[in-house]
Coordinates of C-alpha atoms and ligand atoms in Angstrom, one line a residue:
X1 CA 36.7 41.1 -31.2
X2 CA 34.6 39.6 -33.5
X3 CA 31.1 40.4 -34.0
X4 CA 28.3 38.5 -36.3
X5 CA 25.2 40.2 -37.4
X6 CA 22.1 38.1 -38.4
X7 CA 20.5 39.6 -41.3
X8 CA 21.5 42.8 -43.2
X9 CA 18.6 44.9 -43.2
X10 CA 18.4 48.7 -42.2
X11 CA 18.9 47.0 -38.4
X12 CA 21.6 45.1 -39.0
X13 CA 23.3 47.6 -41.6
X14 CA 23.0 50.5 -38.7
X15 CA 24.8 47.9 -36.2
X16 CA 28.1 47.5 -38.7
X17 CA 28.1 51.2 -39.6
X18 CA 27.8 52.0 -36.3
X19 CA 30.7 49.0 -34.6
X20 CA 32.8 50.6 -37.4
X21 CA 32.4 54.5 -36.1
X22 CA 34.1 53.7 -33.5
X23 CA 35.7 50.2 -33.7
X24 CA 38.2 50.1 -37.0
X25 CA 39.5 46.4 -36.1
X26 CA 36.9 44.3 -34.7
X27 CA 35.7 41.5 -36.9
X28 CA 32.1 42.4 -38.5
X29 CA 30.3 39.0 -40.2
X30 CA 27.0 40.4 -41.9
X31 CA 24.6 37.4 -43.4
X32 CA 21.9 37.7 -45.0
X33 CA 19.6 35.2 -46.9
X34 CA 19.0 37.5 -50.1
X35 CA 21.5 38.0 -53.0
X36 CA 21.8 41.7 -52.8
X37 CA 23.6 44.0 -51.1
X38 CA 22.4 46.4 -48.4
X39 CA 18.9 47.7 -49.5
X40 CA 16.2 50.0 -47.7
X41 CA 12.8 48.2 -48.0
X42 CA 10.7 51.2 -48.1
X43 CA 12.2 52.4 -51.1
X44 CA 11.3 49.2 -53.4
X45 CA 7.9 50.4 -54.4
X46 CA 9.8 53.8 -56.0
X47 CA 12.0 51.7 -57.5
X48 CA 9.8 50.3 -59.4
X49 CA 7.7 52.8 -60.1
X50 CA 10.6 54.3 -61.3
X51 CA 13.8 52.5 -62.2
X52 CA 15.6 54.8 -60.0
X53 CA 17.8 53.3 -57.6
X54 CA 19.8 56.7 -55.6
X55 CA 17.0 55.5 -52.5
X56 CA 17.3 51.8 -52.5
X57 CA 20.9 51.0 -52.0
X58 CA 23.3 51.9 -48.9
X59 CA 26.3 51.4 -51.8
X60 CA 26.4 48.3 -53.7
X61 CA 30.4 48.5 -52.2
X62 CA 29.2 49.0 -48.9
X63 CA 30.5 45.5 -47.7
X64 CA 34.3 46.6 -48.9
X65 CA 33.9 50.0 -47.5
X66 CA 33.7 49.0 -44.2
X67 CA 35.6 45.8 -44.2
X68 CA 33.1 43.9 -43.5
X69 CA 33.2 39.7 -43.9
X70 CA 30.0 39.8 -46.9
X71 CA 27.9 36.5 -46.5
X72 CA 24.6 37.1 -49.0
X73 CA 22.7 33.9 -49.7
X74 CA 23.7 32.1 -46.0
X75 CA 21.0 31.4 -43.5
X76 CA 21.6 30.9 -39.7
X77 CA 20.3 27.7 -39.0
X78 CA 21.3 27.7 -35.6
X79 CA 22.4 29.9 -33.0
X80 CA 24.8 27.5 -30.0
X81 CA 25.2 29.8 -26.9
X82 CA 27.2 27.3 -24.7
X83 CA 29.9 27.8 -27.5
X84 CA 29.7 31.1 -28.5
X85 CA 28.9 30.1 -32.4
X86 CA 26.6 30.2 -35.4
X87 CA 25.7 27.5 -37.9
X88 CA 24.6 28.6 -41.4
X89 CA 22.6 25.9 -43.8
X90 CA 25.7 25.1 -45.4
X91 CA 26.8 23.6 -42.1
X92 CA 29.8 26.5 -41.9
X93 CA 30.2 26.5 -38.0
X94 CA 31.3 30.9 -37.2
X95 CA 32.2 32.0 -33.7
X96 CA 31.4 35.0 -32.2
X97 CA 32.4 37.3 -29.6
X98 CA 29.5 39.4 -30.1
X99 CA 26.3 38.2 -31.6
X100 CA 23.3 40.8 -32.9
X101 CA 19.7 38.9 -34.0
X102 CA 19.0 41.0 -37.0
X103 CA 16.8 38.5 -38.7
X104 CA 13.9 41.1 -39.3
X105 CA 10.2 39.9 -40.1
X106 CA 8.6 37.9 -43.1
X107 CA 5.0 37.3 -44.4
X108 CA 2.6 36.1 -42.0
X109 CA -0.5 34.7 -43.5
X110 CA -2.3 32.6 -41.2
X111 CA -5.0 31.6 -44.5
X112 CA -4.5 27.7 -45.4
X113 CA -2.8 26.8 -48.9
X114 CA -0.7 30.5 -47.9
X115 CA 2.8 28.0 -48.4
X116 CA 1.7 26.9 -52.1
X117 CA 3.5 27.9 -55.0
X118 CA 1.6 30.9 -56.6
X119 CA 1.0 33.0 -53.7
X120 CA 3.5 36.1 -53.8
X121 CA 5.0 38.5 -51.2
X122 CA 6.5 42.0 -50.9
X123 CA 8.3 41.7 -48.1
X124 CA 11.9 41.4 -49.3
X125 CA 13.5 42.5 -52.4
X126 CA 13.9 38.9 -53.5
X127 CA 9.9 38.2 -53.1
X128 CA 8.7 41.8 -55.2
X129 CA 11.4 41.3 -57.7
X130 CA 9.9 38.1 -58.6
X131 CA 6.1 39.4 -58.3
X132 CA 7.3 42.2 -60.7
X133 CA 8.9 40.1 -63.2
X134 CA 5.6 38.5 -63.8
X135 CA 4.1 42.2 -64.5
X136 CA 6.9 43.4 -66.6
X137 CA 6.8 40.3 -68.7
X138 CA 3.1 41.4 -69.2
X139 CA 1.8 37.4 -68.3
X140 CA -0.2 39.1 -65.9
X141 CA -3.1 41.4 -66.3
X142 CA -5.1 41.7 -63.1
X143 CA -3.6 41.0 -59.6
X144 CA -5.8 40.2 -56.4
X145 CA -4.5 41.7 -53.2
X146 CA -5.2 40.1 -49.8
X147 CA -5.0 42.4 -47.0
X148 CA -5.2 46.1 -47.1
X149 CA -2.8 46.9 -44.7
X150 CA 0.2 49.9 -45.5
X151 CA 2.3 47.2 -47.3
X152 CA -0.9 45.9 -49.1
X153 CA -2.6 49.2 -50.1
X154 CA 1.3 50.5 -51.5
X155 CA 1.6 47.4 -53.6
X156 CA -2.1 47.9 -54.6
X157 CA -1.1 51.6 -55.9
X158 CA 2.0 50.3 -57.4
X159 CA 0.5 47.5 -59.7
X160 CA -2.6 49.7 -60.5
X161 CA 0.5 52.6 -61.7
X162 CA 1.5 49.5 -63.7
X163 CA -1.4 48.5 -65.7
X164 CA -2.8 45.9 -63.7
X165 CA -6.8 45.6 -63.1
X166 CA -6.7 45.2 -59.3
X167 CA -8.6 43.7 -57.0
X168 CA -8.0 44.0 -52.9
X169 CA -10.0 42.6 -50.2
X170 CA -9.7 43.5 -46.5
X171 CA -11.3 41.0 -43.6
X172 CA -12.4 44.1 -41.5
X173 CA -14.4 47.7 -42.2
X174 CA -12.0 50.0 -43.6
X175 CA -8.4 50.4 -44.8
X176 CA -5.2 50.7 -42.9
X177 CA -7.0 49.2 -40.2
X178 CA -4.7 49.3 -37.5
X179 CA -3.4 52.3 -38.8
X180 CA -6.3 54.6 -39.5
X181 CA -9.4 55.6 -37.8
X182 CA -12.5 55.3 -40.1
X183 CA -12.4 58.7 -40.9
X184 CA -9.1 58.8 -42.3
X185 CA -9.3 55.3 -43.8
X186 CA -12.2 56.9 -45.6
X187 CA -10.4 59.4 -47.7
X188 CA -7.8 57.0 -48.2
X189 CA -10.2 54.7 -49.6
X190 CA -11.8 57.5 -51.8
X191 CA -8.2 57.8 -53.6
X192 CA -7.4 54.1 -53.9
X193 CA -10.5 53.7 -55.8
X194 CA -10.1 56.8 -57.4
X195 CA -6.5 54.7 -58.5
X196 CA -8.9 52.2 -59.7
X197 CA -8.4 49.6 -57.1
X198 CA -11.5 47.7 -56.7
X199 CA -11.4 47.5 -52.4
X200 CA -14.3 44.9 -50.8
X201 CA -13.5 45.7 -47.3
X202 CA -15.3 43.0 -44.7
X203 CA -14.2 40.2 -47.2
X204 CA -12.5 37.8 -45.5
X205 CA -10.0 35.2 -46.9
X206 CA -10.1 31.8 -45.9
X207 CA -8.2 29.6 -48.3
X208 CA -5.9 30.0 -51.5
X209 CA -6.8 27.2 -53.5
X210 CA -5.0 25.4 -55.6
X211 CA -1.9 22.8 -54.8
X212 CA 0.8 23.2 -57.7
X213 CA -0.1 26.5 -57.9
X214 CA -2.5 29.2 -56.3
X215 CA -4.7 30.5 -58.6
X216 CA -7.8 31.6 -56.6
X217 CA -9.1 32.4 -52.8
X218 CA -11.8 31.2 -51.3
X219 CA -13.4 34.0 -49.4
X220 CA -15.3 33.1 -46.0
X221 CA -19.0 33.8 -48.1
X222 CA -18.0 31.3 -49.6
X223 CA -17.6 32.6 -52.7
X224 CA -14.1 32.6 -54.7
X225 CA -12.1 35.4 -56.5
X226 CA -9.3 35.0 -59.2
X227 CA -6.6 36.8 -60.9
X228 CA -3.8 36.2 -62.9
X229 CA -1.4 37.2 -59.6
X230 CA -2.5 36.4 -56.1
X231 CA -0.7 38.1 -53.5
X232 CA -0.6 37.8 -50.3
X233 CA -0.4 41.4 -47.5
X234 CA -1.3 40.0 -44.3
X235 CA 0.8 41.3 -41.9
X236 CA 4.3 40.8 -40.7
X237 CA 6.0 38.2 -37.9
X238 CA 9.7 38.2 -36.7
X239 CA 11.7 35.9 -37.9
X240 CA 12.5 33.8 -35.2
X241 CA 12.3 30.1 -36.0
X242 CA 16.0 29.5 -36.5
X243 CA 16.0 30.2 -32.9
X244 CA 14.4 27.5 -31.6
X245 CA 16.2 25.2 -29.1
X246 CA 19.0 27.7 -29.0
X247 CA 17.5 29.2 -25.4
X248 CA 16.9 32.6 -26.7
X249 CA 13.7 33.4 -25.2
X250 CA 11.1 34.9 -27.6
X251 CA 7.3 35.4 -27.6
X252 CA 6.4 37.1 -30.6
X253 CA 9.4 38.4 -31.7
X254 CA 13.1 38.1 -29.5
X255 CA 12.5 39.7 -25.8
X256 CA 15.2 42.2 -25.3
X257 CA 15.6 44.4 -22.3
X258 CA 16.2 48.1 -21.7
X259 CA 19.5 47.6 -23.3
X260 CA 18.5 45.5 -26.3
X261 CA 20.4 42.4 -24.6
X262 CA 18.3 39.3 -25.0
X263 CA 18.1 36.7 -22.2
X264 CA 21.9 35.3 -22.9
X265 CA 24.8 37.3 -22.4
X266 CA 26.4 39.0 -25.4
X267 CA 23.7 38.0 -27.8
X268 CA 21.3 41.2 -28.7
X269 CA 18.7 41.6 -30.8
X270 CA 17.6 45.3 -33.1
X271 CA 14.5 45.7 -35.6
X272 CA 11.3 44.2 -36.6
X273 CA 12.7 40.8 -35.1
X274 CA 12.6 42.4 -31.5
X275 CA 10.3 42.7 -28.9
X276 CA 11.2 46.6 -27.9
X277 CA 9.4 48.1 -25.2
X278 CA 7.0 50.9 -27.0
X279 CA 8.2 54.6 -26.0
X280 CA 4.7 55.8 -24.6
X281 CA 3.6 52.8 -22.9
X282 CA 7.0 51.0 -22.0
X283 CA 5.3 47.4 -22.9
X284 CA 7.4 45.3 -24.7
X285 CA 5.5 45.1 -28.8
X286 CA 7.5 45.0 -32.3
X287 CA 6.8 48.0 -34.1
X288 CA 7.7 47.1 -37.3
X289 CA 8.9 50.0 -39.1
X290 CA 12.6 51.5 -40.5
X291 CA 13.3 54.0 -37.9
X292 CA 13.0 52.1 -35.2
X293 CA 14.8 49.5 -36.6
X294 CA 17.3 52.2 -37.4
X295 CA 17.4 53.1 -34.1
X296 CA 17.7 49.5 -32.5
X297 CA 20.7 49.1 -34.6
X298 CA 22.8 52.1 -33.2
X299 CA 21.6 50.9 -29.4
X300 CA 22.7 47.2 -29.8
X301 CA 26.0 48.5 -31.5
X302 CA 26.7 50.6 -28.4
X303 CA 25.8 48.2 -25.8
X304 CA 28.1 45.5 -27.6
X305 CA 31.0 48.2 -28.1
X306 CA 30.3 48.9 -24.0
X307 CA 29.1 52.6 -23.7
X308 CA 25.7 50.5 -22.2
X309 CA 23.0 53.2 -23.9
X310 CA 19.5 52.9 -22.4
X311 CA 17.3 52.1 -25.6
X312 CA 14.6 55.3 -25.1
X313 CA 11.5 53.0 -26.6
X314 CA 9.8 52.3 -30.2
X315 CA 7.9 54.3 -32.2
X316 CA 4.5 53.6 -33.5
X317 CA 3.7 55.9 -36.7
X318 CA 3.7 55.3 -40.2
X319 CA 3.4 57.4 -43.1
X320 CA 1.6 56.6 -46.8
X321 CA 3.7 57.9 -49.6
X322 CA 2.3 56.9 -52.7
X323 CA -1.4 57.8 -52.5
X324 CA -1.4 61.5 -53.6
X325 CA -2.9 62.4 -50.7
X326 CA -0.1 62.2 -47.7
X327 CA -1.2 60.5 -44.5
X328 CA 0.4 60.4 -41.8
X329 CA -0.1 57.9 -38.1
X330 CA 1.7 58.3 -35.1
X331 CA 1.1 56.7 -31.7
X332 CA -2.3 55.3 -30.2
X333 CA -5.8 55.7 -30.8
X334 CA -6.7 54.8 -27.7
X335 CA -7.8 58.1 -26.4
X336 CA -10.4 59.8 -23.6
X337 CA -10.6 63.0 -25.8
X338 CA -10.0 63.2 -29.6
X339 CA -9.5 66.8 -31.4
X340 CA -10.9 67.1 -34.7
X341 CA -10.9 69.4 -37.3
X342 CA -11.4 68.8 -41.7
X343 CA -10.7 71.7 -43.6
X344 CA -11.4 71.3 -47.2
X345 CA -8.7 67.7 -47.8
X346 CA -7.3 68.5 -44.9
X347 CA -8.3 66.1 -41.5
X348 CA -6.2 66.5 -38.2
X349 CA -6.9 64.5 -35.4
X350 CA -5.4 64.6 -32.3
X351 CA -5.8 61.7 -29.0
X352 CA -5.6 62.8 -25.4
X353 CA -5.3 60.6 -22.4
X354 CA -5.3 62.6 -19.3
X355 CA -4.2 66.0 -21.0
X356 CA -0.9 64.7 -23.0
X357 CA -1.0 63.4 -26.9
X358 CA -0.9 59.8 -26.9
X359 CA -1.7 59.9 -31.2
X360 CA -2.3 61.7 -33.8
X361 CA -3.4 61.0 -37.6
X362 CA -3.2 64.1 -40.3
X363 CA -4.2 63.8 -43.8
X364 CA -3.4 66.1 -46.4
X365 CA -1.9 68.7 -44.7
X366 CA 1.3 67.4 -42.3
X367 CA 2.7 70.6 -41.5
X368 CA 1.6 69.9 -37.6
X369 CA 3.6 66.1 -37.3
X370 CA 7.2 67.6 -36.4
X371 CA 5.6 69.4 -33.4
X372 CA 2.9 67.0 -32.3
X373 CA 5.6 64.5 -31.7
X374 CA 7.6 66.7 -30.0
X375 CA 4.7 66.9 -27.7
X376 CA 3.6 63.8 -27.5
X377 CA 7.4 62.1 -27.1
X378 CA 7.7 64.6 -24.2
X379 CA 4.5 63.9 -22.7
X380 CA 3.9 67.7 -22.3
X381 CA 0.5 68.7 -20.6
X382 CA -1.4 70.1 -23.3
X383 CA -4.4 70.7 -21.8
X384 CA -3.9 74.5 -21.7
X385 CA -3.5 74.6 -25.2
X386 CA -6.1 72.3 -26.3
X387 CA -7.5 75.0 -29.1
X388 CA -4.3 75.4 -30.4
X389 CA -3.9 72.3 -31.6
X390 CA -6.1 72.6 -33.7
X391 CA -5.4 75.8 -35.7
X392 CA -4.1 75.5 -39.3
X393 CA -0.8 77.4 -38.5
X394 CA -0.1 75.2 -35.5
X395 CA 3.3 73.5 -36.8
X396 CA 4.9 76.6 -38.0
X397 CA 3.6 79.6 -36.5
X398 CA 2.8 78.2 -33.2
X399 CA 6.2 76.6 -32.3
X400 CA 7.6 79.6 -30.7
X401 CA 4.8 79.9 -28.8
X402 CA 4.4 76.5 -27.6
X403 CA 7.4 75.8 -26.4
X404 CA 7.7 78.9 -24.6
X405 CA 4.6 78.4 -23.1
X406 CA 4.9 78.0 -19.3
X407 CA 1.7 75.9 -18.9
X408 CA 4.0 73.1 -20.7
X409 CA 6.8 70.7 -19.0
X410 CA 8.5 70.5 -22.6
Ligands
LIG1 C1 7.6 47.1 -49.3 C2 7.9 47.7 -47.9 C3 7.7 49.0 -47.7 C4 8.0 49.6 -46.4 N1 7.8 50.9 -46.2 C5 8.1 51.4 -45.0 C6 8.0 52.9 -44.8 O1 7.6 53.6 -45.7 N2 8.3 53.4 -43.6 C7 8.8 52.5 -42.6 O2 9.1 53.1 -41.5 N3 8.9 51.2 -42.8 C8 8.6 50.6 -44.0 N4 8.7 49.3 -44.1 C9 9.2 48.5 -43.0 C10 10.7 48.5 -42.9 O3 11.3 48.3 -44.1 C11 11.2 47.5 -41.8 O4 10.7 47.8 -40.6 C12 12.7 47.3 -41.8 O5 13.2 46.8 -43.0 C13 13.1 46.4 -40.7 O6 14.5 46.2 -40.8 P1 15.2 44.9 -40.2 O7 16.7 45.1 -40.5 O8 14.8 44.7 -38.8 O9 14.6 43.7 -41.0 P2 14.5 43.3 -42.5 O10 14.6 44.6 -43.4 O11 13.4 42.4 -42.6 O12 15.9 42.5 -42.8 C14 16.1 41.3 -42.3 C15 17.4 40.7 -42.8 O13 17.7 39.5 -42.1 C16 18.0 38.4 -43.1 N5 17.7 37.2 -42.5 C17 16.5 36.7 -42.0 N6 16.6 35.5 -41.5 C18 17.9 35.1 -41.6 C19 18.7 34.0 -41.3 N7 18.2 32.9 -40.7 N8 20.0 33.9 -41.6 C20 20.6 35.0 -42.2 N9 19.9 36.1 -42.6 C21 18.6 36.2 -42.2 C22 17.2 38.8 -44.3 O14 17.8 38.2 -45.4 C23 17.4 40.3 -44.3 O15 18.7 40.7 -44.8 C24 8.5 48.7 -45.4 C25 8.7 47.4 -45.6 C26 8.4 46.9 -46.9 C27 8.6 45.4 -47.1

């Protein structure tokens, strides 16, 4: 059998490791468009920050280990169905047997002159290596920031670690917007500007100017802000484009089904790239984070191997490393009853829709996560216990308690 992964990211990584557990002969093709070998993404800011690599790498012999046919530096250009086959840039025509969409997510920066040279990324290895060459050969001394998303705000406290004056707006009223309720976003704020990060949240981009190369943005007041590096942290978006005319149906990223199978027989798709349904909700939405493309990975390398394994649903949480003040965001904030309580640096808040935790955001202290999402993944009933949830211990002294508790389906 022979089975070609686009994209070697933690996704497509998890699908070889996993073909190999179990299938020692099958044919494994693993492209990807980046000169490196295997590399965790979330582990690039510490790399930095620390020239330590233990974190970043799966092996730089990974490919060899598992016998795997290497292809860094080849893009898919196309993906041909009727005939079972891939076509990379070079115009190298691959068959398959078995075909995983691995392809992951880029940049997505819907601000006009975003394409021009001058406007720089984190989103891949290849992209921060070259934003950081800049810093370390100390051409740069200030660094504006659009976007203060989870990737924006950790480059914003990785450059500001690195001697850089920086500067980062945000289009709506707080940071970690889709991540964080005000409250939250507040004390996150406090210690990004304790960092020295200049933050202007509602301050909208609208344009990076300049044609050869970007060397300001236009802000929608009108007015216009510059710095010696302009980068851009506007979100992510699957990258799907090498799909087009190939009859894989997308929307926002590749539609999948319970089984991670897209629309066409033997082709499947695992990570930022697809459309997953969410584990609460069961709608189909890209949550764009490692475990769940970790997770995707092992599914779509069952379900190709035959053992047809139900994919249980994405995860929506996140977690802030490098701040000095952990944070951590799990599920919705959609709520009808939110728990609260601050103690000193220490804010838990907990979301309730008809008695069961559909969310939860800690700060400082995250002693409570492991069991919260126990609860919440289970969909226990915790109306009963409402109080509880709320007590410092609950996390550590509570968990024998809780789950023997009769009140609760766990
Ligand atoms: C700086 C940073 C920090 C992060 N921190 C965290 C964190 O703390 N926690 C967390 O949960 N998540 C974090 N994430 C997100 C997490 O890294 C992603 O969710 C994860 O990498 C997705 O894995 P993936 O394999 O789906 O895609 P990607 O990692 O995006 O990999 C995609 C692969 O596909 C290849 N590819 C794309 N198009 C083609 C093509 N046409 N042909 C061939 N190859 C192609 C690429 O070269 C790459 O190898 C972070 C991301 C970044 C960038």
């Amino acid at each position: 059998m022979r089975i070609v992964v686009i994209g070697a990211g933690p996704a497509g990584v998890t699908v070889a490791e996993t073909v190999r557990q179990y299938d020692k002969e099958a044919e494994v093709f693993l492209f990807t468009t980046e000169p490196f070998p295997p590399y965790a993404p979330p582990a690039i800011v510490d790399y930095f920050l620390t020239g330590q690599e233990t974190h970043l790498w799966k092996g730089t012999d990974f490919p060899e280990r598992l016998g795997l046919e290497w292809r860094p530096n080849t893009r898919v250009n196309d993906v041909r169905p009727e005939t079972k086959e891939i076509v990379t840039a070079a115009g190298e025509v691959i068959g398959y047997d078995k075909l995983v969409i691995a392809s992951g997510s880029r940049l997505y920066a819907p601000v006009e002159g975003a394409e021009n040279p001058g406007v720089y990324n984190f989103k891949s290895l290849t992209a921060a290596q070259e934003l950081l060459d800049k810093v370390k050969a100390k051409v740069a001394k200030s660094a504006l920031i659009v976007g203060a998303g989870f990737i924006g705000v950790e480059i914003a406290l990785l450059l500001a670690e690195m001697g850089l004056e920086v500067t980062q707006i945000e289009a709506l009223d707080r940071v970690m917007p889709r991540m964080l309720d005000p409250e939250t976003a507040e004390m996150a704020l406090g210690v990004l500007q304790e960092r020295g990060v200049d933050v202007q949240l509602n301050t909208e981009a609208t344009a990076f100017l300049g044609e050869e190369q970007v060397e300001a943005v236009e802000l929608e007041s009108g007015e216009t802000l510059t710095a010696d590096l302009i980068i851009a942290a506007t979100g992510v978006k699957p990258h799907i484009e090498f799909l087009e005319g190939s009859g894989v149906k997308t929307d926002w990223g590749v539609i999948v089904d319970d089984y991670l199978l897209t629309n066409i027989p033997d082709i499947y798709a695992a990570g930022d790239v697809a459309e997953a349904k969410d584990r609460i909700t069961g709608e189909r939405y890209v949550h764009a984070i490692f475990p769940n493309a970790v997770a995707q990975g092992q599914v779509a390398a069952y379900n190709l191997l035959g053992f047809s394994v139900p994919y249980e649903g994405a995860d929506d949480m996140n977690s802030l490393k490098h701040l000095g003040l952990p944070i951590v965001a799990v599920g919705t904030m959609e709520a009808d009853d939110v728990l609260r309580v601050r103690r000193g640096e220490a804010l838990r808040k907990v979301y309730l829709k008809d008695g069961q935790i559909v969310g939860f955001r800690l700060a400082g202290d995250l002693s409570a996560a492991g069991v919260l999402r126990s609860l919440l993944i289970r969909r226990s009933n915790v109306q009963p216990i409402k109080d509880k949830l709320l007590e410092p211990n609950f996390g550590v002294g509570y968990i024998y308690s809780v789950s023997q508790s009769a009140e609760l389906a766990i």
